[in-house]
PDB file of C-alpha atoms in Angstrom:
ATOM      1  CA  UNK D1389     158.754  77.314  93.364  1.00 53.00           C
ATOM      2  CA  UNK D1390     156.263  75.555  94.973  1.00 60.00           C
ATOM      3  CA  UNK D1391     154.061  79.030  95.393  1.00 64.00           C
ATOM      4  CA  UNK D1392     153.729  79.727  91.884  1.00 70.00           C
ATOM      5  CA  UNK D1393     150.473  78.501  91.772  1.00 63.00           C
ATOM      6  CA  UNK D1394     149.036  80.841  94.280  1.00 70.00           C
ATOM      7  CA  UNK D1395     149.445  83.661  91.353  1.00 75.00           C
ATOM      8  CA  UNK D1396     147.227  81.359  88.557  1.00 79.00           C
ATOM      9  CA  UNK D1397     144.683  83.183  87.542  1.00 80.00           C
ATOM     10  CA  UNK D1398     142.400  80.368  88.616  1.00 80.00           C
ATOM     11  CA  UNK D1399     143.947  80.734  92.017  1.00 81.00           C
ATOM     12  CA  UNK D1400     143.704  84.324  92.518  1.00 86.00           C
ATOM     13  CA  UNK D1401     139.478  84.440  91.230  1.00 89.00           C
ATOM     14  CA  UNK D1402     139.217  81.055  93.597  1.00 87.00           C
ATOM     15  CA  UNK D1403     140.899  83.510  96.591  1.00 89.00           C
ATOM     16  CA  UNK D1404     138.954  86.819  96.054  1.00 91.00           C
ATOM     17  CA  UNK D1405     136.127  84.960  95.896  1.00 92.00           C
ATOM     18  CA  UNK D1406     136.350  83.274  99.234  1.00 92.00           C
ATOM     19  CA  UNK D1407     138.141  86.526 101.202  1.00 93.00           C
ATOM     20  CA  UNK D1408     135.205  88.348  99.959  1.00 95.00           C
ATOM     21  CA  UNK D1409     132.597  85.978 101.111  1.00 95.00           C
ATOM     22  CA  UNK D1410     134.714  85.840 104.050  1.00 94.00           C
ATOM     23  CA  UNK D1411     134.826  89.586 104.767  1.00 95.00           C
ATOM     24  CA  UNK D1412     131.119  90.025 104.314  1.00 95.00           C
ATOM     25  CA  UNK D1413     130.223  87.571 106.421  1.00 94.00           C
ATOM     26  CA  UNK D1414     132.203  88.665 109.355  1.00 94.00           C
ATOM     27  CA  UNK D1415     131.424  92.652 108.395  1.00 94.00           C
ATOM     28  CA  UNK D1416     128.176  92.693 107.013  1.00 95.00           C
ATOM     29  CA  UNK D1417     126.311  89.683 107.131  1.00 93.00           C
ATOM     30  CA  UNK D1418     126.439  88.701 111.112  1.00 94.00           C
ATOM     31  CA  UNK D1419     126.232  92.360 112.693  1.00 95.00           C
ATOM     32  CA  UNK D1420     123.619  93.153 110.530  1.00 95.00           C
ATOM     33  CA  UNK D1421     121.490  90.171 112.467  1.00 94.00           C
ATOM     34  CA  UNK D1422     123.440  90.947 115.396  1.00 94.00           C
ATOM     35  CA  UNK D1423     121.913  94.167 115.513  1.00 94.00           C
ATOM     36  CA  UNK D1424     118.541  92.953 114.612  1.00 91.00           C
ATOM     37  CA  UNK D1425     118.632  90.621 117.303  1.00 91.00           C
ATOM     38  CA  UNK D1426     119.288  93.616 119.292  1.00 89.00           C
ATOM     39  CA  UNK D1427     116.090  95.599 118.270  1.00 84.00           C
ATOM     40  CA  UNK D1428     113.978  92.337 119.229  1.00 84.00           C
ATOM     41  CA  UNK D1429     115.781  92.511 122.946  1.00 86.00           C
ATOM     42  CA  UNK D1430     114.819  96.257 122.844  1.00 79.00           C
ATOM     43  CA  UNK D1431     111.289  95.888 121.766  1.00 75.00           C
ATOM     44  CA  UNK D1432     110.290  92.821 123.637  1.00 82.00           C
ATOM     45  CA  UNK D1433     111.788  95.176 126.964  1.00 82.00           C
ATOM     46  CA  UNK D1434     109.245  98.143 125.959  1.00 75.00           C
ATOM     47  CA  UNK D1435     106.409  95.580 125.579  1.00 78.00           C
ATOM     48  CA  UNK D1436     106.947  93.505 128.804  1.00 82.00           C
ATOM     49  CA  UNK D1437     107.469  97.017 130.846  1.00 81.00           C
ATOM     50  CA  UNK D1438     104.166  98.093 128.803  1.00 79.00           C
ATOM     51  CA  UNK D1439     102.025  94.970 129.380  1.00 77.00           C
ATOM     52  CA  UNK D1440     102.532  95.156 133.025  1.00 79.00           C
ATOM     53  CA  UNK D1441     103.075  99.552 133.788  1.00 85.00           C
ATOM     54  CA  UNK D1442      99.595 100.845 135.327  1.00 90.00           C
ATOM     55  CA  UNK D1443      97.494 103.203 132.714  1.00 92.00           C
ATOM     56  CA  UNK D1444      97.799 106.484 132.596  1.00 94.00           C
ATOM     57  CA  UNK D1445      96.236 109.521 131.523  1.00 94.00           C
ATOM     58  CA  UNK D1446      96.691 109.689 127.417  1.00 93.00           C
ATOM     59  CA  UNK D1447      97.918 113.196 127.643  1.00 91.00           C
ATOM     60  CA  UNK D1448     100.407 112.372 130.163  1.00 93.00           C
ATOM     61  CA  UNK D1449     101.833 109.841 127.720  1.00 93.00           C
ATOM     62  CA  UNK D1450     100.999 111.374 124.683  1.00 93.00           C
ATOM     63  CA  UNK D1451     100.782 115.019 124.658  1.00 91.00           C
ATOM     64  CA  UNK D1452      98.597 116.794 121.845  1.00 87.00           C
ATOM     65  CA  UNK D1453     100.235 116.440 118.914  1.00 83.00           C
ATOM     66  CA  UNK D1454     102.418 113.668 119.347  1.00 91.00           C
ATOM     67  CA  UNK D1455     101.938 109.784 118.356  1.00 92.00           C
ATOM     68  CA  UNK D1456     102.890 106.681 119.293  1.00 91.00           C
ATOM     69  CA  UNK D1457     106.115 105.362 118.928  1.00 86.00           C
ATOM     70  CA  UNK D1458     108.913 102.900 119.718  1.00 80.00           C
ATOM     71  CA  UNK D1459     109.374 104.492 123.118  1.00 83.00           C
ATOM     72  CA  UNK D1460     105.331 104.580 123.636  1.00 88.00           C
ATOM     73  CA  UNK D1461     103.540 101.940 122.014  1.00 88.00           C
ATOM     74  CA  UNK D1462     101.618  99.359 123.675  1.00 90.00           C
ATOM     75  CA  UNK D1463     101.553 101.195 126.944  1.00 91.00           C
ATOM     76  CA  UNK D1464      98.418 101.602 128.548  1.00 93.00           C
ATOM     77  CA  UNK D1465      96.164 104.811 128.216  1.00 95.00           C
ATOM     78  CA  UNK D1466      93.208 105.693 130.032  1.00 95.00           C
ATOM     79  CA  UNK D1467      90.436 107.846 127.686  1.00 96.00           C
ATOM     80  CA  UNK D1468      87.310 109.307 128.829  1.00 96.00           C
ATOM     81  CA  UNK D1469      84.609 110.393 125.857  1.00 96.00           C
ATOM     82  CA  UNK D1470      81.446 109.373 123.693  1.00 97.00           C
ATOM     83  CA  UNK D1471      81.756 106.942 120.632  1.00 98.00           C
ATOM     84  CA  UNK D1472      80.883 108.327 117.568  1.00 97.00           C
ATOM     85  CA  UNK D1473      79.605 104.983 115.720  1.00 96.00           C
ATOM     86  CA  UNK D1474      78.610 106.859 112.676  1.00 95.00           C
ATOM     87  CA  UNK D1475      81.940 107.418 111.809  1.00 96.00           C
ATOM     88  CA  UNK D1476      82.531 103.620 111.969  1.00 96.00           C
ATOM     89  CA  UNK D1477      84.934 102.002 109.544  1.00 96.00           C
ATOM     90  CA  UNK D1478      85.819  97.861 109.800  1.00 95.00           C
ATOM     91  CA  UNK D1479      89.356  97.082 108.518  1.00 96.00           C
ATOM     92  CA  UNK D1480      89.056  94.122 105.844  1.00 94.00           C
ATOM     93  CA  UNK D1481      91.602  91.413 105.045  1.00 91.00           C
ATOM     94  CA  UNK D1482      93.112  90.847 108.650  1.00 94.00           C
ATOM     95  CA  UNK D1483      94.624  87.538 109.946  1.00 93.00           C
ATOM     96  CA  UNK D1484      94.076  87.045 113.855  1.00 94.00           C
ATOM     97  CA  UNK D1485      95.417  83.675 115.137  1.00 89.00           C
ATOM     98  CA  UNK D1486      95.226  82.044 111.286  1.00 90.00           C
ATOM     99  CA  UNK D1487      91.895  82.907 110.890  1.00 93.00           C
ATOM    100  CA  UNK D1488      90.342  85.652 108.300  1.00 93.00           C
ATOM    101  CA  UNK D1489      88.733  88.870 110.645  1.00 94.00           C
ATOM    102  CA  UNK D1490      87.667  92.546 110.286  1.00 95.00           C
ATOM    103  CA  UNK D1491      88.665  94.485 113.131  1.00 96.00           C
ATOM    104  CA  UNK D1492      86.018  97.502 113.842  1.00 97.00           C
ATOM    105  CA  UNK D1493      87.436 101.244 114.462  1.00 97.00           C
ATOM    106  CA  UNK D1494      85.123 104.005 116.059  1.00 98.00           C
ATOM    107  CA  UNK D1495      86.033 107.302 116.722  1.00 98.00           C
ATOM    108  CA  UNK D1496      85.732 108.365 120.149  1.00 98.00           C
ATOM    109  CA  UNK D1497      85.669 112.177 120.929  1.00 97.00           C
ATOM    110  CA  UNK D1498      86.676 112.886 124.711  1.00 95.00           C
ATOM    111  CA  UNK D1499      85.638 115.694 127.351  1.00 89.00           C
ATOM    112  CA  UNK D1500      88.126 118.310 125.819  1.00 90.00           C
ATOM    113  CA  UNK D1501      86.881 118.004 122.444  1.00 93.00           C
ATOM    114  CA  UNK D1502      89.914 115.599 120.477  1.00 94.00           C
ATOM    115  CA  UNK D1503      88.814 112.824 118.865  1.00 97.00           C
ATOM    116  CA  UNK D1504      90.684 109.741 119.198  1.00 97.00           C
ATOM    117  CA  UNK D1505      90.162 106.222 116.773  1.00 98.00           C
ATOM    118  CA  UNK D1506      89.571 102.785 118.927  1.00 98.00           C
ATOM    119  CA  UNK D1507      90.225  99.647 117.934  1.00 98.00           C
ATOM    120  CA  UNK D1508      87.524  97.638 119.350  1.00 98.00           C
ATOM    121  CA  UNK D1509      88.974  94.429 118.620  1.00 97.00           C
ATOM    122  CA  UNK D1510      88.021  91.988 115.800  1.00 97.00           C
ATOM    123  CA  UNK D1511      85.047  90.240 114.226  1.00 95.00           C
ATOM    124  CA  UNK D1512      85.089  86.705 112.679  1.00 93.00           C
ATOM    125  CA  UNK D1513      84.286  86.062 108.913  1.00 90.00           C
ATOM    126  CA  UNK D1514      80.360  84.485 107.637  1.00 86.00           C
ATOM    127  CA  UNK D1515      80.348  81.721 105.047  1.00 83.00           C
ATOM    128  CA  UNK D1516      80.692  84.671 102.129  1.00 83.00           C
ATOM    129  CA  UNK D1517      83.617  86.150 103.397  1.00 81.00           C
ATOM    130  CA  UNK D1518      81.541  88.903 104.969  1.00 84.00           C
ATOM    131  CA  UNK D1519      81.494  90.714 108.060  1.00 88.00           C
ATOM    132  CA  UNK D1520      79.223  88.741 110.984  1.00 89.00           C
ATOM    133  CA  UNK D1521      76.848  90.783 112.937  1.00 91.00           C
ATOM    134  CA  UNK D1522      78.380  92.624 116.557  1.00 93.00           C
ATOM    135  CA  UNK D1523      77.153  94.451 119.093  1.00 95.00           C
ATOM    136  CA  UNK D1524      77.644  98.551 118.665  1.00 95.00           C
ATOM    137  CA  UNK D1525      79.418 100.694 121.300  1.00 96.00           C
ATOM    138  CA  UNK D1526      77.555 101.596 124.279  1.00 96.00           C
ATOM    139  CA  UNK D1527      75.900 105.185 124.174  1.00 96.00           C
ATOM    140  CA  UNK D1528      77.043 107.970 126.224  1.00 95.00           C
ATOM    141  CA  UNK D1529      80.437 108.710 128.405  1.00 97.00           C
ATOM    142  CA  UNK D1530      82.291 105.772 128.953  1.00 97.00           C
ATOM    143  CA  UNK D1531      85.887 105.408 130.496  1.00 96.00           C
ATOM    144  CA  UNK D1532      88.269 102.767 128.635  1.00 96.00           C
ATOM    145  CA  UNK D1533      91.733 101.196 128.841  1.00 95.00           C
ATOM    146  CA  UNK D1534      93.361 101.126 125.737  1.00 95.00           C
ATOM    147  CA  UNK D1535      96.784 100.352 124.281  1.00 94.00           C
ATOM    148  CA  UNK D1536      98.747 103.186 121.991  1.00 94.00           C
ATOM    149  CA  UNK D1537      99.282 101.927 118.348  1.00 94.00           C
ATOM    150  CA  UNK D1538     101.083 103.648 115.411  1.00 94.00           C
ATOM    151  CA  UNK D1539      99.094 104.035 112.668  1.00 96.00           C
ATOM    152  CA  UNK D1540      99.506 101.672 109.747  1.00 96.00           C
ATOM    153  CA  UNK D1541     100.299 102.822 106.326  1.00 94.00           C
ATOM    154  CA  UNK D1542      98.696 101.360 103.050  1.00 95.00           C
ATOM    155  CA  UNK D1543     101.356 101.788 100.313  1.00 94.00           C
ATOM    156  CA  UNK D1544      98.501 102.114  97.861  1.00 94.00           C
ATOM    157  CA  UNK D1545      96.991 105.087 100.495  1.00 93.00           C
ATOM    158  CA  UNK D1546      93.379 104.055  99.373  1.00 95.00           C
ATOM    159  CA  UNK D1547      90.384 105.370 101.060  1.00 96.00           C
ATOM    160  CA  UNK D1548      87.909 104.061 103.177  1.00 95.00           C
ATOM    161  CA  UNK D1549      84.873 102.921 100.948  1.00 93.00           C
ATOM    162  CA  UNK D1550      81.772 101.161 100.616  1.00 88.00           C
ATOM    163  CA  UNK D1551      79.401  99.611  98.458  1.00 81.00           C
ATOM    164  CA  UNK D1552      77.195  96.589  97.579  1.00 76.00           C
ATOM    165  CA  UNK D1553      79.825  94.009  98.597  1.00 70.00           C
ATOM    166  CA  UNK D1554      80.262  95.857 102.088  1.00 79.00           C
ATOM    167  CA  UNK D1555      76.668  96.248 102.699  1.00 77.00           C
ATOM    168  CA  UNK D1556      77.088  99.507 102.572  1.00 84.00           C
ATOM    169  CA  UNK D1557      79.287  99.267 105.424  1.00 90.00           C
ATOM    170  CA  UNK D1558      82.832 101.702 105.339  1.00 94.00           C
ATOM    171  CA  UNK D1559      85.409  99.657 105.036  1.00 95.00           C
ATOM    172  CA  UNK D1560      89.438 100.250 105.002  1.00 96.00           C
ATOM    173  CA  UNK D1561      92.515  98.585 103.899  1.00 96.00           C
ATOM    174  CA  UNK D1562      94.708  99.302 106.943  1.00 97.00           C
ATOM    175  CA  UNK D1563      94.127 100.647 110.518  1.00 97.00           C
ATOM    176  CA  UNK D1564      94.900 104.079 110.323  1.00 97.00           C
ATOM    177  CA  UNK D1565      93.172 107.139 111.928  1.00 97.00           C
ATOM    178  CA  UNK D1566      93.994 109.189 108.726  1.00 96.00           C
ATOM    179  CA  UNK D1567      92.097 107.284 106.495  1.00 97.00           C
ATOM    180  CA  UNK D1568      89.031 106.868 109.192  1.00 97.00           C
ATOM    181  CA  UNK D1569      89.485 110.908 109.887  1.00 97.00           C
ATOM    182  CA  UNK D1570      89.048 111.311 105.510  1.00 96.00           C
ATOM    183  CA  UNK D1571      85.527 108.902 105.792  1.00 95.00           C
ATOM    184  CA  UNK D1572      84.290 110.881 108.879  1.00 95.00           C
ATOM    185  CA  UNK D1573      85.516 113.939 107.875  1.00 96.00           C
ATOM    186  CA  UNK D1574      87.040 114.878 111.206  1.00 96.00           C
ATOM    187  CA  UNK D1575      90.049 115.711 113.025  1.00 96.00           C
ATOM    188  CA  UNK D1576      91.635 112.684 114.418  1.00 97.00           C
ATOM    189  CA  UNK D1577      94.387 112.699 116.551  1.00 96.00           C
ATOM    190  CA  UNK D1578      97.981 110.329 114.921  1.00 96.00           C
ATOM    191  CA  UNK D1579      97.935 107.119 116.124  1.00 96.00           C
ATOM    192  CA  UNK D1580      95.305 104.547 117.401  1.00 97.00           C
ATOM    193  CA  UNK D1581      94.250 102.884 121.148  1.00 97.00           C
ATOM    194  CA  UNK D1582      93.169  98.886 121.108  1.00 97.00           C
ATOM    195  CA  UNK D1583      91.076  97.769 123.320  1.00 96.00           C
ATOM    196  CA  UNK D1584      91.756  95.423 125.878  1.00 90.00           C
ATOM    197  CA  UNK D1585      89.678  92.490 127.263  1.00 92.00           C
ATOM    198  CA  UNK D1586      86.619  93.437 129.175  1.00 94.00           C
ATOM    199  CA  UNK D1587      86.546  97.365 128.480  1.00 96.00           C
ATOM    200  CA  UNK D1588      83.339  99.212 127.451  1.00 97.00           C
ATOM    201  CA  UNK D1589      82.915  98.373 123.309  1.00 97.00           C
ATOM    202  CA  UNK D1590      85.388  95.866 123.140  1.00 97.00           C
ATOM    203  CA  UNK D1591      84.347  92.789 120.469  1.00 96.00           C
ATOM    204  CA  UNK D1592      86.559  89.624 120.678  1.00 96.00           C
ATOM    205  CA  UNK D1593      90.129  91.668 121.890  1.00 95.00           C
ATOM    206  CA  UNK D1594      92.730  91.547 119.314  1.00 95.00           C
ATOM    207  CA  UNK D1595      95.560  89.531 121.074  1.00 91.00           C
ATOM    208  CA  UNK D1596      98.838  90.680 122.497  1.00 86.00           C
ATOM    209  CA  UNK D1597     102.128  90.219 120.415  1.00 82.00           C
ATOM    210  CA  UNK D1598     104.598  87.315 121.268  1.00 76.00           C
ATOM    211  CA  UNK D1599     107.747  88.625 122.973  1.00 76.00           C
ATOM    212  CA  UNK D1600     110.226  85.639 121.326  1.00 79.00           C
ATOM    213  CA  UNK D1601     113.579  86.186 120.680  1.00 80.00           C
ATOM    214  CA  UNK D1602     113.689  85.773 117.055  1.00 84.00           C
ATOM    215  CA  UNK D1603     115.866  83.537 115.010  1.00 89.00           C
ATOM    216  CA  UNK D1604     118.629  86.812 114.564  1.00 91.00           C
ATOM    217  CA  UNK D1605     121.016  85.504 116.823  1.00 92.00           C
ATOM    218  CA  UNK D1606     121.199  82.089 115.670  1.00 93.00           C
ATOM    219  CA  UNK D1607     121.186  83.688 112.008  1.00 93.00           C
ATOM    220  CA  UNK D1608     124.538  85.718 112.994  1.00 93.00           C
ATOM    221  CA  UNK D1609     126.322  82.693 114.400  1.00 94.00           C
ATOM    222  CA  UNK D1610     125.616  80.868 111.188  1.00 95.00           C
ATOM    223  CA  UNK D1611     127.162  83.634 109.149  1.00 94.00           C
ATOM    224  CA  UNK D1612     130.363  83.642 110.988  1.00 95.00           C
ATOM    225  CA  UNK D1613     130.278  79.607 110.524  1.00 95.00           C
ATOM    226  CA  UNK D1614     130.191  80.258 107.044  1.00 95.00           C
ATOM    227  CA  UNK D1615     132.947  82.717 107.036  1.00 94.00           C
ATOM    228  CA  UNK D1616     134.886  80.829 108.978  1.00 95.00           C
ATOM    229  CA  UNK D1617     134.637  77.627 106.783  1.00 95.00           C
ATOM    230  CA  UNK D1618     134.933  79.358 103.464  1.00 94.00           C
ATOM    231  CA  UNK D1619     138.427  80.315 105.057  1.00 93.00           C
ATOM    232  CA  UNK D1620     139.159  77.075 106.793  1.00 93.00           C
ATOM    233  CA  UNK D1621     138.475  75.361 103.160  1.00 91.00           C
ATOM    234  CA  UNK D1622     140.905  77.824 101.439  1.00 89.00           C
ATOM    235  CA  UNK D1623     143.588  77.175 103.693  1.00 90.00           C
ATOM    236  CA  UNK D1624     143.399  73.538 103.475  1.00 89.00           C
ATOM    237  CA  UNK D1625     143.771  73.254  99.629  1.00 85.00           C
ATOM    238  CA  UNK D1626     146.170  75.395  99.750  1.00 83.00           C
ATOM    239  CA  UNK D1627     148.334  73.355 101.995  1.00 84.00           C
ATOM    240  CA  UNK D1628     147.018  70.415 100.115  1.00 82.00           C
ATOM    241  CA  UNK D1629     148.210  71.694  96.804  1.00 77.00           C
ATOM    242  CA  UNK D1630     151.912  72.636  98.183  1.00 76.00           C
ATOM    243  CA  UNK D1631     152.565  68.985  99.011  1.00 74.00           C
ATOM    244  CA  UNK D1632     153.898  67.091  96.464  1.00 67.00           C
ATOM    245  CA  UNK D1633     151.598  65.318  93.880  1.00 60.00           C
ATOM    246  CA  UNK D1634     149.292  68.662  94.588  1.00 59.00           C
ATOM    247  CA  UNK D1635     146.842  69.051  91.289  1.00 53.00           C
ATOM    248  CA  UNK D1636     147.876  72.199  90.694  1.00 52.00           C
ATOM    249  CA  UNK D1637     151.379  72.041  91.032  1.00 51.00           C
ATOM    250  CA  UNK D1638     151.992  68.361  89.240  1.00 48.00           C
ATOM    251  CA  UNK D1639     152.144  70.354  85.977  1.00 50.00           C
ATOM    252  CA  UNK D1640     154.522  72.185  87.001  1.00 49.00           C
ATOM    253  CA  UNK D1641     156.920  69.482  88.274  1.00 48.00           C
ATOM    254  CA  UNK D1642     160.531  69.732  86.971  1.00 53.00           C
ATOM    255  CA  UNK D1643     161.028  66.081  84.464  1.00 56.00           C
ATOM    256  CA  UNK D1644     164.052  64.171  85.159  1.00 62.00           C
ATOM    257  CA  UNK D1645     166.967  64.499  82.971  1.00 63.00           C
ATOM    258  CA  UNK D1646     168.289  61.760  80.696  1.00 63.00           C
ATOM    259  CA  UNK D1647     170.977  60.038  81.271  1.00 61.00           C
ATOM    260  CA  UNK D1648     174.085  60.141  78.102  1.00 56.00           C
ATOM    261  CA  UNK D1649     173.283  56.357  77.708  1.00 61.00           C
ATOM    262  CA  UNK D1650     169.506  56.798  77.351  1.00 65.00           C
ATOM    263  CA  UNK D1651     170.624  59.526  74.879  1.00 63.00           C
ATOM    264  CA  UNK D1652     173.059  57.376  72.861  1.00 59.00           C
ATOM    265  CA  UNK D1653     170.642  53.870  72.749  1.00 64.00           C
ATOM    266  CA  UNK D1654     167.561  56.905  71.489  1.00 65.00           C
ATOM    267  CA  UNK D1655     169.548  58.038  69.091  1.00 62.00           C
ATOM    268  CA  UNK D1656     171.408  54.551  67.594  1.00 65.00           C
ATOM    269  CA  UNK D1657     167.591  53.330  67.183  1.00 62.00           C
ATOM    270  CA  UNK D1658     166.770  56.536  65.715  1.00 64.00           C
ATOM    271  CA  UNK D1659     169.188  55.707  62.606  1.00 63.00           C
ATOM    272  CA  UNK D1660     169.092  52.124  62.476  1.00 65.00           C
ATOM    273  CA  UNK D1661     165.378  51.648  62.825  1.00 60.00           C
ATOM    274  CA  UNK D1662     163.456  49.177  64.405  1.00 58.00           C
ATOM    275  CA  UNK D1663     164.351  45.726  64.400  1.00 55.00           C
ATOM    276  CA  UNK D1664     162.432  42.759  62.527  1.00 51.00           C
TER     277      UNK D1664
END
């Protein structure tokens, strides 16, 4: 039959193959973007909501003890206090539109005592890779608008430091308020606020985050494409290959039968011999 072919064992390692492509694609692959597209849609909501919602006080949206999160960051905070710019620490090797930056955090302690890190935004890079000059924090009680940040996390979790090739200046690897409370030796609360543009202390403002889509959802259609090829392709040489003159099945074809006469006229040569 015609359908013996499908049980080579050529055939069957061509057919796993392609149903499990097939199957991962549909069941892994494209939900798994599917559902990253998802997070993007749910983020960029929480960050156009929190770009445009009207501050509020930070222990209305953070109460003590708790730290930014999904649900929280980016929204707007208003903090009242004095900087502490002795407990200054500039984060080193940070991008900011391309371009090489620090970006300076100061502790801030407000009226009831907690000490909170801002992020007062970023300074440009000299001709030796080095920190340019900026303009301290003002002195005294100031009021500022600030965005809530989660902390960053250095995988290394190396301390602040400084030496010769710092100026003597503390610097960090990451923007975390652990790290900056270890330096300062103080109790900062989890989580950090960035400045926005024009607030008392900011440098150059670090810039808001892009709320594009992502390429997710056009990353999920492609994986069902594939799927759905890998399949389509199957199917066809397998029709292909049940017509006859199929390459798999030509082996297989049944040879005609001789005829008595062809028989007889083999064998008479056979004997006799060939002719000269």
């Amino acid at each position: 039959m015609r359908l013996r072919f499908l049980l080579r064992p050529g055939w069957l390692a061509l057919t796993a193959v392609v149903f499990t492509f097939a199957i991962c694609c549909f069941t892994l692959l494209a939900p798994w973007q599917f559902s990253r597209n998802a997070e993007r849609e749910q983020q960029n909501s929480a960050l156009t909501t929190s770009f445009t919602a009207a501050p509020v006080p930070l222990a209305q949206l953070l109460p003590p003890g708790s730290e930014p999160g999904q649900r929280t960051e980016w929204h707007l905070v208003s903090i009242t206090g004095q900087y502490l710019p002795d407990k200054e620490v500039a984060a080193r090797l940070r991008t900011v539109q391309g371009e090489g930056a620090y970006e300076v955090l100061t502790p801030l302690r407000t009226a009831d005592g907690t000490v909170v890190l801002i992020d007062r935004g970023y300074v440009r890079l000299d001709s030796k890779s080095g920190m340019l000059p900026y303009a301290p924090p003002p002195a005294g009680i100031v009021q500022v608008t600030a965005r809530a940040r989660a902390d960053e996390t250095d995988p290394k979790n190396r301390d602040a430091f400084a030496d010769d090739s710092t100026g003597g200046k503390l610097q960090s690897y990451v923007v975390d308020s652990r790290v900056v409370a270890r330096a300062g030796k103080l109790d900062i609360r989890p989580g950090y606020f960035q400045l926005d543009v024009g607030q008392p202390g900011v440098l150059d403002a670090l810039p808001l985050p892009q709320t594009d889509s992502g390429p997710f959802l056009s990353y999920a259609l492609q994986w069902i494409a594939f799927g759905t090829m890998a399949l389509l392709g199957w199917l066809y040489f397998t029709v292909r290959e049940l017509k006859p003159g199929g390459a798999l099945n030509a082996s297989s074809a049944p040879t005609r039968r001789k005829s008595v006469s062809e028989i007889l006229a083999e064998d008479e040569y056979a004997e006799s011999g060939p002719q000269r």
